Short mmCIF file of C-alpha atoms in Angstrom, two decimals:
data_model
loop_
_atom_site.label_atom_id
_atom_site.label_comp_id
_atom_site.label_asym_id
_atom_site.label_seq_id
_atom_site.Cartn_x
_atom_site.Cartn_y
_atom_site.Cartn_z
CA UNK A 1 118.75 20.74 87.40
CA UNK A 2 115.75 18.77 85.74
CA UNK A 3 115.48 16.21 88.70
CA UNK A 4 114.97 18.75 90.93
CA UNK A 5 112.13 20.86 89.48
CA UNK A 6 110.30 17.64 89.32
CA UNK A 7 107.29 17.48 91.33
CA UNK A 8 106.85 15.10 94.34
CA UNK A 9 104.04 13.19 95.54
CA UNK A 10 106.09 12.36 99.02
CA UNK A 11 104.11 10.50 102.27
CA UNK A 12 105.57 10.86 105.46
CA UNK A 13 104.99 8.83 108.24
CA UNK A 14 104.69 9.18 112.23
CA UNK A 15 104.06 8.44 115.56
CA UNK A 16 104.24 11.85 116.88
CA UNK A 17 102.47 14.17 115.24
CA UNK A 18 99.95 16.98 117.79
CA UNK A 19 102.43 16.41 120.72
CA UNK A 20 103.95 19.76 121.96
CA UNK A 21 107.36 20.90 122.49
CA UNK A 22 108.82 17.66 121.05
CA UNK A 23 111.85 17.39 118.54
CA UNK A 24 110.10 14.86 115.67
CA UNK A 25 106.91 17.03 115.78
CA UNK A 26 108.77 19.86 114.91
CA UNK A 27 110.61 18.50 112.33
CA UNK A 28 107.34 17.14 110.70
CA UNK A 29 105.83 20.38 110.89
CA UNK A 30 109.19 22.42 109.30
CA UNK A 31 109.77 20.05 106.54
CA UNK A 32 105.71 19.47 105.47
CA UNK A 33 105.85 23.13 105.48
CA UNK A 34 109.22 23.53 103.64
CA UNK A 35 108.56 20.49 100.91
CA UNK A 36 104.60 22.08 100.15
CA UNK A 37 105.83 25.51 99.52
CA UNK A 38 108.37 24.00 96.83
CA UNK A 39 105.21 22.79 95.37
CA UNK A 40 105.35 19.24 96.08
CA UNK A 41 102.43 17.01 97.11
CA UNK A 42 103.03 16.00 100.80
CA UNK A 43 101.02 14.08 102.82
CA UNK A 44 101.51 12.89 106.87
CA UNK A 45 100.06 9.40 108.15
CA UNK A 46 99.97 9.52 111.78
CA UNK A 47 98.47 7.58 114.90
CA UNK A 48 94.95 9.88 116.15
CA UNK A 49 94.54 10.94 119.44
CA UNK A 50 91.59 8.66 119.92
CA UNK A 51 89.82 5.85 118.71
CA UNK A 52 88.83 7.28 115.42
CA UNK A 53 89.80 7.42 111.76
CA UNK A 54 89.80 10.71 110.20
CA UNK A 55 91.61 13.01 107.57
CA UNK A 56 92.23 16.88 108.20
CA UNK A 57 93.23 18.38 105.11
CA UNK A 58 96.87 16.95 103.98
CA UNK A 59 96.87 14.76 107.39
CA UNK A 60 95.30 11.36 107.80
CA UNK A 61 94.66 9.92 111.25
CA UNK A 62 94.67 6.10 112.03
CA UNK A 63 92.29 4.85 115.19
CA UNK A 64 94.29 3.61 118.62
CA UNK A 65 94.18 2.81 121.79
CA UNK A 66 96.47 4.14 124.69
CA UNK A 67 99.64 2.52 125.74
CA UNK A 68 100.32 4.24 128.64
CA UNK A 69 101.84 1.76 130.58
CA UNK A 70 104.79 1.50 128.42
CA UNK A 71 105.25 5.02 127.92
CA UNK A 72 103.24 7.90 128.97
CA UNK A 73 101.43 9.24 125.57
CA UNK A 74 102.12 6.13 123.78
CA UNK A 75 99.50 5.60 121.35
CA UNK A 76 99.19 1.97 119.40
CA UNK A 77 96.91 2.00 116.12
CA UNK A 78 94.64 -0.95 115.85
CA UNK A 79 94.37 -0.95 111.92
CA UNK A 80 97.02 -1.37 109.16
CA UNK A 81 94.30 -1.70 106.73
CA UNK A 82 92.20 1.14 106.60
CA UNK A 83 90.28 3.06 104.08
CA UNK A 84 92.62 5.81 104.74
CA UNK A 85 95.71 3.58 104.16
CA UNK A 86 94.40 2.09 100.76
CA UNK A 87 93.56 5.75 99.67
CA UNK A 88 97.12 6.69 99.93
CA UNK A 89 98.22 3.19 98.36
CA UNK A 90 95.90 4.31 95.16
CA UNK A 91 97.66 7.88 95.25
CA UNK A 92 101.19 6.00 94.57
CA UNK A 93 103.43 8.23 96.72
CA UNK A 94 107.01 8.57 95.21
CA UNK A 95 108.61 8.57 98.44
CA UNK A 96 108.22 7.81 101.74
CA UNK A 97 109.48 9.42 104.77
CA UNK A 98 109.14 7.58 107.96
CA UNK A 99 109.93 9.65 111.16
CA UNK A 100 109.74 6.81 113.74
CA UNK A 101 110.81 3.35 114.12
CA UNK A 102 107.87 1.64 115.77
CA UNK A 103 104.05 1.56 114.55
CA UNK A 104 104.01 3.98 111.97
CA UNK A 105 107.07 2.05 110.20
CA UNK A 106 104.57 -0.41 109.49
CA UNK A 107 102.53 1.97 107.64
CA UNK A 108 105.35 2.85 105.64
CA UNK A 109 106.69 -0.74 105.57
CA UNK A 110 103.60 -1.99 103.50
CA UNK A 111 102.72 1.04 101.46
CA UNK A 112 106.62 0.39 100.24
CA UNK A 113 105.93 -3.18 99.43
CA UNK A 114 102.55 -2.49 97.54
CA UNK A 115 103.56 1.21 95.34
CA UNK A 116 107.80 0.35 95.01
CA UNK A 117 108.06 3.85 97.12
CA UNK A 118 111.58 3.93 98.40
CA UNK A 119 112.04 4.04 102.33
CA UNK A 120 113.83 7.23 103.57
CA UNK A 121 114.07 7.06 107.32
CA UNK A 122 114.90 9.69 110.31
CA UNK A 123 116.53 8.19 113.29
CA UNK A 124 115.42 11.23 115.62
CA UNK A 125 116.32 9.30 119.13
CA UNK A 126 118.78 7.13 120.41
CA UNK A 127 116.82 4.86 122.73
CA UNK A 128 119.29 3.27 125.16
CA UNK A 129 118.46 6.45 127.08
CA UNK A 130 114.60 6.04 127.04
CA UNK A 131 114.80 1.70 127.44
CA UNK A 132 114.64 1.70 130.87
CA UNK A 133 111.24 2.51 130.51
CA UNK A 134 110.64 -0.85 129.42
CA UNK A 135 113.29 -3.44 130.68
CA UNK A 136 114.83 -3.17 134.17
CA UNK A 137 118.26 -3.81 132.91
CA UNK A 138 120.05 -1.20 131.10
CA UNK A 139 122.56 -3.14 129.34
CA UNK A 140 120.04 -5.64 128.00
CA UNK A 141 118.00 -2.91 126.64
CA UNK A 142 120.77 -1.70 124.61
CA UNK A 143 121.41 -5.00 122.88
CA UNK A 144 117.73 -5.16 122.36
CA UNK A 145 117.74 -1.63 120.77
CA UNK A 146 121.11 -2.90 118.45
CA UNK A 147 119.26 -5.55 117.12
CA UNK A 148 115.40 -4.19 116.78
CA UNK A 149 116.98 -1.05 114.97
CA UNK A 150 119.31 -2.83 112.27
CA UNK A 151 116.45 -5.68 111.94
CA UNK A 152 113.95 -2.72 111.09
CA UNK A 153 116.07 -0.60 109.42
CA UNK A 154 118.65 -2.43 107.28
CA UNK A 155 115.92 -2.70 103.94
CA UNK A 156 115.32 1.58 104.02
CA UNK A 157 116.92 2.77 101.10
CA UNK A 158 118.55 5.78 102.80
CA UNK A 159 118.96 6.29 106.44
CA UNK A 160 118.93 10.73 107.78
CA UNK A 161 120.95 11.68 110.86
CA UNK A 162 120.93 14.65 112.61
CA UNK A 163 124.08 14.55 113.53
CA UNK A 164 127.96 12.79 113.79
CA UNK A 165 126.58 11.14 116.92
CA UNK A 166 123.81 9.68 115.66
CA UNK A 167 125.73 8.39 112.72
CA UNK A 168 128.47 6.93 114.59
CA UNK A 169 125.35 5.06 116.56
CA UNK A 170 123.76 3.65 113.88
CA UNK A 171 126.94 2.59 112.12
CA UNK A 172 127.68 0.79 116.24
CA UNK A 173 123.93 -0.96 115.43
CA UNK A 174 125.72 -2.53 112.19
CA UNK A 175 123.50 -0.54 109.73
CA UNK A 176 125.03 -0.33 106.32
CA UNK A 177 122.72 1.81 104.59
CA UNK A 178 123.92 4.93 102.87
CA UNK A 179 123.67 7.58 105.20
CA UNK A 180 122.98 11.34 105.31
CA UNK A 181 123.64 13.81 108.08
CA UNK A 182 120.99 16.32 107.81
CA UNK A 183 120.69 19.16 110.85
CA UNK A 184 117.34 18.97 111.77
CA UNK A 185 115.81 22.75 110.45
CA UNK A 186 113.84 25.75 112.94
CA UNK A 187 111.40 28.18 111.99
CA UNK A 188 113.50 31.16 112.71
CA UNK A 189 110.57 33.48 112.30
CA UNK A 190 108.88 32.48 115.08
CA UNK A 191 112.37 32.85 117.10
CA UNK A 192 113.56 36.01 115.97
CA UNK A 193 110.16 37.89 117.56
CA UNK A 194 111.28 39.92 120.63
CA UNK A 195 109.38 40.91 123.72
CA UNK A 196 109.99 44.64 124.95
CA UNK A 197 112.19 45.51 127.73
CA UNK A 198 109.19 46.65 129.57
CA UNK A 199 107.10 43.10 129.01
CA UNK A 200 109.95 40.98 129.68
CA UNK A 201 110.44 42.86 133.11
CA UNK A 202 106.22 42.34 133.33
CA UNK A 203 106.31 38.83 132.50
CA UNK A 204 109.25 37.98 134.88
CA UNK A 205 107.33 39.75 137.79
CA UNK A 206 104.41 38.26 136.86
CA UNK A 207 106.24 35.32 137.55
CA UNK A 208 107.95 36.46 141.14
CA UNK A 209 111.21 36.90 139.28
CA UNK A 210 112.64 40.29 140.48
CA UNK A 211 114.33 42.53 138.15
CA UNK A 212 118.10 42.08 139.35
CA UNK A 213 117.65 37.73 139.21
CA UNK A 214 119.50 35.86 137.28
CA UNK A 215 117.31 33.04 135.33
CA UNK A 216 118.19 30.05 134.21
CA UNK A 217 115.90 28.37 131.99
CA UNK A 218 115.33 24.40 130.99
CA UNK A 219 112.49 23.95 128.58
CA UNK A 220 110.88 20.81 126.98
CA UNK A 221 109.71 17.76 127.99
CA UNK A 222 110.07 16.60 131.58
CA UNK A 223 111.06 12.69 131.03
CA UNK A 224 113.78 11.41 133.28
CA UNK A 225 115.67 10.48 129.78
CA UNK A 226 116.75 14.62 129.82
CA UNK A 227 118.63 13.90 133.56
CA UNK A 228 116.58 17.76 135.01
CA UNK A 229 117.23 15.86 138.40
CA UNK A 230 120.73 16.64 138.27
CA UNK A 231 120.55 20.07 137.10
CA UNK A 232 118.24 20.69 139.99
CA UNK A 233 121.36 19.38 142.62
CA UNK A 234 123.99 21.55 141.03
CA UNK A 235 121.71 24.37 141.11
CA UNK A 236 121.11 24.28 144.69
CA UNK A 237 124.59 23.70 144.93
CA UNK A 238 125.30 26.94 143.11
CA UNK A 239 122.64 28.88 145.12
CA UNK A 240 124.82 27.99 148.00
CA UNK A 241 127.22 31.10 147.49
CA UNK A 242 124.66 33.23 145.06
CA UNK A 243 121.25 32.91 146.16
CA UNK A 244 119.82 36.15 143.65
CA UNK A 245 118.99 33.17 140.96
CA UNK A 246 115.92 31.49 140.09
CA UNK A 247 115.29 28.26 137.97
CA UNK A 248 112.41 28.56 135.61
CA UNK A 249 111.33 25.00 134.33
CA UNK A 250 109.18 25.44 131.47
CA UNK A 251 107.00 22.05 129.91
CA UNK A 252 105.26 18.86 131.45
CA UNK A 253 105.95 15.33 131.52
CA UNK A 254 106.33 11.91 133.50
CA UNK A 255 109.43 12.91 135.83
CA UNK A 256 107.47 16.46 136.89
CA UNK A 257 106.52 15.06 140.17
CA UNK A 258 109.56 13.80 141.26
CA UNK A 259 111.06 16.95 140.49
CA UNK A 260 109.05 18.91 142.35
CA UNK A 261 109.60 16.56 145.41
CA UNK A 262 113.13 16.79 144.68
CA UNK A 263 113.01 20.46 145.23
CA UNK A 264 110.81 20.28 148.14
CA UNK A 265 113.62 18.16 149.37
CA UNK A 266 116.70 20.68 148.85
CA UNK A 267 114.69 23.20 150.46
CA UNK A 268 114.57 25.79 147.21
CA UNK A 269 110.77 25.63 146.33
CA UNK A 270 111.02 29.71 146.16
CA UNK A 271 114.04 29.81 143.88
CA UNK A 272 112.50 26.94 141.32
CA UNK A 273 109.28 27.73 139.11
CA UNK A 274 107.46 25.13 137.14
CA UNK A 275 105.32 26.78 134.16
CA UNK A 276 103.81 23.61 133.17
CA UNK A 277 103.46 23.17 129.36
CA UNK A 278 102.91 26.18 127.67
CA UNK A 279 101.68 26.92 123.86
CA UNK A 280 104.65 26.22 121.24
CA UNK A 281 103.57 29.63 119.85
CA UNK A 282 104.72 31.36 122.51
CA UNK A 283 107.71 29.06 124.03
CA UNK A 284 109.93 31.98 122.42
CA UNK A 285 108.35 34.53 125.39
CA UNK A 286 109.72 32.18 127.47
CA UNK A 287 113.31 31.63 126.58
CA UNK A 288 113.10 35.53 126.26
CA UNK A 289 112.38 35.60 129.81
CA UNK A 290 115.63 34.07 131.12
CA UNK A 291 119.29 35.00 131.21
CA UNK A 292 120.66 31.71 130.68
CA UNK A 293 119.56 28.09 128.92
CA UNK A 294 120.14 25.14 130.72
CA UNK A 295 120.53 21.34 130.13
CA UNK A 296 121.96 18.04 131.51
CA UNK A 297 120.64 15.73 128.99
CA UNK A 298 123.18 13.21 127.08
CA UNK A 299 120.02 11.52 125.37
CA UNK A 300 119.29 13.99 122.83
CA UNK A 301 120.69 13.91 118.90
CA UNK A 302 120.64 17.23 118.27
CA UNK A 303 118.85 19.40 120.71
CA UNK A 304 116.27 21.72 118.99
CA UNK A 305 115.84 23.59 122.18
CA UNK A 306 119.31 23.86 122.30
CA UNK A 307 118.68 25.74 118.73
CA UNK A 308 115.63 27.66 119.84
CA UNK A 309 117.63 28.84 123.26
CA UNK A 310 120.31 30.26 120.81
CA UNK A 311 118.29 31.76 118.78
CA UNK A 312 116.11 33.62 121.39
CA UNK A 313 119.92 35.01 121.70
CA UNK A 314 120.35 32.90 125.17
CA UNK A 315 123.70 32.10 126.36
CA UNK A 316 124.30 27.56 126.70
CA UNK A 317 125.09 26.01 129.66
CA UNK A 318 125.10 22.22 128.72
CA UNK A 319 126.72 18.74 129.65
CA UNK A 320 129.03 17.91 127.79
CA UNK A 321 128.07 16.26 125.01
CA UNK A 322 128.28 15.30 121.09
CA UNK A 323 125.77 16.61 119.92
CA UNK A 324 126.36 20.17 120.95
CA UNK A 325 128.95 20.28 118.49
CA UNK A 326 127.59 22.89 115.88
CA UNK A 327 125.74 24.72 118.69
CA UNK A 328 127.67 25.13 121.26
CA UNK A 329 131.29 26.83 120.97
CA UNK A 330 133.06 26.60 124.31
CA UNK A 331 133.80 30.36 125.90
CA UNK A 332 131.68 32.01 123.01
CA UNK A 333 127.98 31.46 123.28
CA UNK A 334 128.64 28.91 126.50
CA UNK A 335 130.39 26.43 128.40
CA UNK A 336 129.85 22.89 128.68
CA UNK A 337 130.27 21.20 132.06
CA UNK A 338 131.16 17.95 133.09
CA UNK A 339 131.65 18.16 136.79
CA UNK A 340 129.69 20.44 139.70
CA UNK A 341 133.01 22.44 139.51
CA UNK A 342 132.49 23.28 136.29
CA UNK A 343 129.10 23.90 136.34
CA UNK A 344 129.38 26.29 139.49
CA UNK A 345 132.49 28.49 137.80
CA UNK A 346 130.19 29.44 134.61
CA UNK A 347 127.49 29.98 136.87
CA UNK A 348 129.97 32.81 138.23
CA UNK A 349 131.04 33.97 134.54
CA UNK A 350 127.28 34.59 133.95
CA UNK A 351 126.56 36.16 136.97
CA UNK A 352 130.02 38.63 137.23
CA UNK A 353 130.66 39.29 133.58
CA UNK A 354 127.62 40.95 131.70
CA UNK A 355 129.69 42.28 129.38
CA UNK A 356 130.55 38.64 128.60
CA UNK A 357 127.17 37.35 128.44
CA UNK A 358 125.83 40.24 125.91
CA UNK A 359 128.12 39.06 123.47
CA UNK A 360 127.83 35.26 124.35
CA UNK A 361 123.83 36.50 123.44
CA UNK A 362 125.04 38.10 119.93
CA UNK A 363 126.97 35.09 119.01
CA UNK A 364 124.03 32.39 120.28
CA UNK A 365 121.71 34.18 118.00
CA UNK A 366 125.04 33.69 114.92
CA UNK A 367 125.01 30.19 115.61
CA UNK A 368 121.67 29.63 115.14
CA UNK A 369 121.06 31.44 111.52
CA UNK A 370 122.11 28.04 110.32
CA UNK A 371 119.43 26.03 111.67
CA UNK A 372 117.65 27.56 109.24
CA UNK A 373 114.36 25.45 108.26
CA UNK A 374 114.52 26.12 104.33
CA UNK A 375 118.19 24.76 104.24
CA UNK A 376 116.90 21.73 106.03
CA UNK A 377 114.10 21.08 103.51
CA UNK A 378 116.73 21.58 100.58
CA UNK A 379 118.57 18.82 102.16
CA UNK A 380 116.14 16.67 102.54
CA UNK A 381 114.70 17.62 98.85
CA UNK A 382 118.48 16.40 97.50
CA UNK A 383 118.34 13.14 100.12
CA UNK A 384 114.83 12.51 97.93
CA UNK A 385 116.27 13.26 94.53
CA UNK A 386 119.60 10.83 94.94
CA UNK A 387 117.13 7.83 95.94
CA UNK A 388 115.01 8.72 93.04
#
């Protein structure tokens, strides 16, 4: 089609943008990646790491100051006005795709109001998981995150979801916009590299993982939003009548102490290894390293490491939840748990049926050929074109 071969000068905006092993930073990086080798002009507007301006190539940093009292990593910009801003006001973006709800909105907010660019926004988290952080009562956070997100969001041309469950939330926040589901996209490449036999066995040694062990893996950020306390019970629980496991915890965050007391606590320090963030360039050694991928979180919307685990061919063992619809298929690449029972009893499927688990691998790494990140920036290329 015509439309479609038409060049784009497209801005996209964000809070997140050098942060490691985190879901919108990923997506950033995939679909600046996906929309420039199509040939369109993209440029990202983010918050720096400091309190300087700068621009680096295709990315322009605004100043701020730390806000880590709110949130650990929080960053606030102090200027809406910049040089930087009014250089990509003069540019005259055709679209603009904001990645996050708070202070980078307002970049895109008022470049919107001065060029005519229309608003396409990416609701990446669902926040009655994370407000807790902020206001002591749950329920009154989730009122408050109704009404901030439908006040914010209900002049954006088009809204993107992940997924149904994200949907189905913002249609609960009484948003009206049009809206279209669009699977966040992973560099398979990067996924698809394979360590040796021999180096995994190195690496897990390395580690004081013995060769016969079966590993189960959680990797990403440690917030208490992703619930890793309760994987750490029922895995002590499990250990209980198969201690030949270990439980490799691989990132950093603001719930990593507790955890570790936690641990300390239950008695299994030398069955539970914390990596501490590692490169993203090399998280796929790391899923390689385990038999098994792990998670109890009910905050995420679609789980890229859920994505990534299945693509490093890694059999799921997940609570239940919505968002592991396309991901997740119950008895073929994993089981989703909702009780300690249930948990324990595919602990035992993993552990007595390897025949089982080396095609639960196979099918993982099936499931995960259509994350593909050049069908997600097609996608988003067509959300683009029908607001255009």
């Amino acid at each position: 089609m015509e439309s479609q071969e038409k060049k784009l000068k497209i801005l996209i905006t964000t809070d997140l943008y050098t942060v490691n092993t985190n879901g919108v930073v990923t997506s950033v990086h995939n679909l600046f990646n996906e929309l420039t080798a199509k040939g369109h002009d993209v440029r990202i507007l983010t918050i720096s790491e400091n309190h300087h301006s700068h621009k680096d190539g295709a990315v322009y940093f605004i100043r701020s100051v730390p806000l880590g009292a709110v949130y650990p990593g929080v960053r606030m910009p102090v200027s809406y006005r910049h040089k930087l801003i009014q250089e990509l006001i003069d540019w005259k973006p055709d679209v603009i795709h904001s990645q996050c709800e708070f202070f980078s909105f307002q970049f895109a907010s008022r470049i919107s109001r001065i060029t005519g660019a229309p608003i396409v926004h990416t609701y990446h988290a669902l926040y009655e998981q994370y407000v807790t952080y902020l206001v002591p009562s749950k329920r009154l956070g989730q009122v408050l995150v109704r009404v901030l997100s439908r006040e914010r969001l209900k002049k954006v041309r088009t809204l993107v979801a992940p997924t149904q469950k994200v949907e189905n939330a913002l249609h609960s926040y009484g948003l009206h916009n049009p809206i279209s589901i669009v699977p966040t996209g992973i560099s398979l490449e990067q996924h698809h590299q394979r360590l040796s036999p021999e180096e995994r066995l190195e690496r897990r040694r390395r580690l004081g993982i013995r060769d016969d062990q079966l590993v189960l893996l959680n990797l990403g950020r440690l917030g208490t939003e992703k619930n890793l306390g309760e994987l750490v019970e029922l895995f002590a629980e499990a250990l209980k009548t198969n201690d030949n496991m270990i439980f490799l915890i691989v990132g950093d965050g603001p719930a990593k102490e507790d955890l570790e007391k936690q641990v300390h606590r239950l008695g299994i320090t030398g069955s539970v290894i914390f990596t501490g963030m590692v490169p993203p360039d090399q998280v796929q050694n790391y899923y390689q390293l385990a038999d098994v991928f792990v998670s109890a979180s009910t905050s995420e919307t679609q789980g890229l490491t859920y994505v990534e685990a299945a693509a490093n061919g890694l059999p799921l063992l997940c609570r239940q939840d919505d968002c592991l619809v396309d991901v997740l298929k119950e008895g073929e690449n994993g089981y989703e748990y909702t009780s300690a029972e249930e948990f324990i009893n595919a602990i035992d499927t993993f552990m007595d049926d390897p025949k089982w688990r080396e095609a639960a691998s196979k099918r993982s790494e099936e499931i995960a050929a259509g994350f593909d990140k050049k069908a997600f920036g097609e996608a988003i290329e067509n959300v683009y074109e029908s607001v255009l």
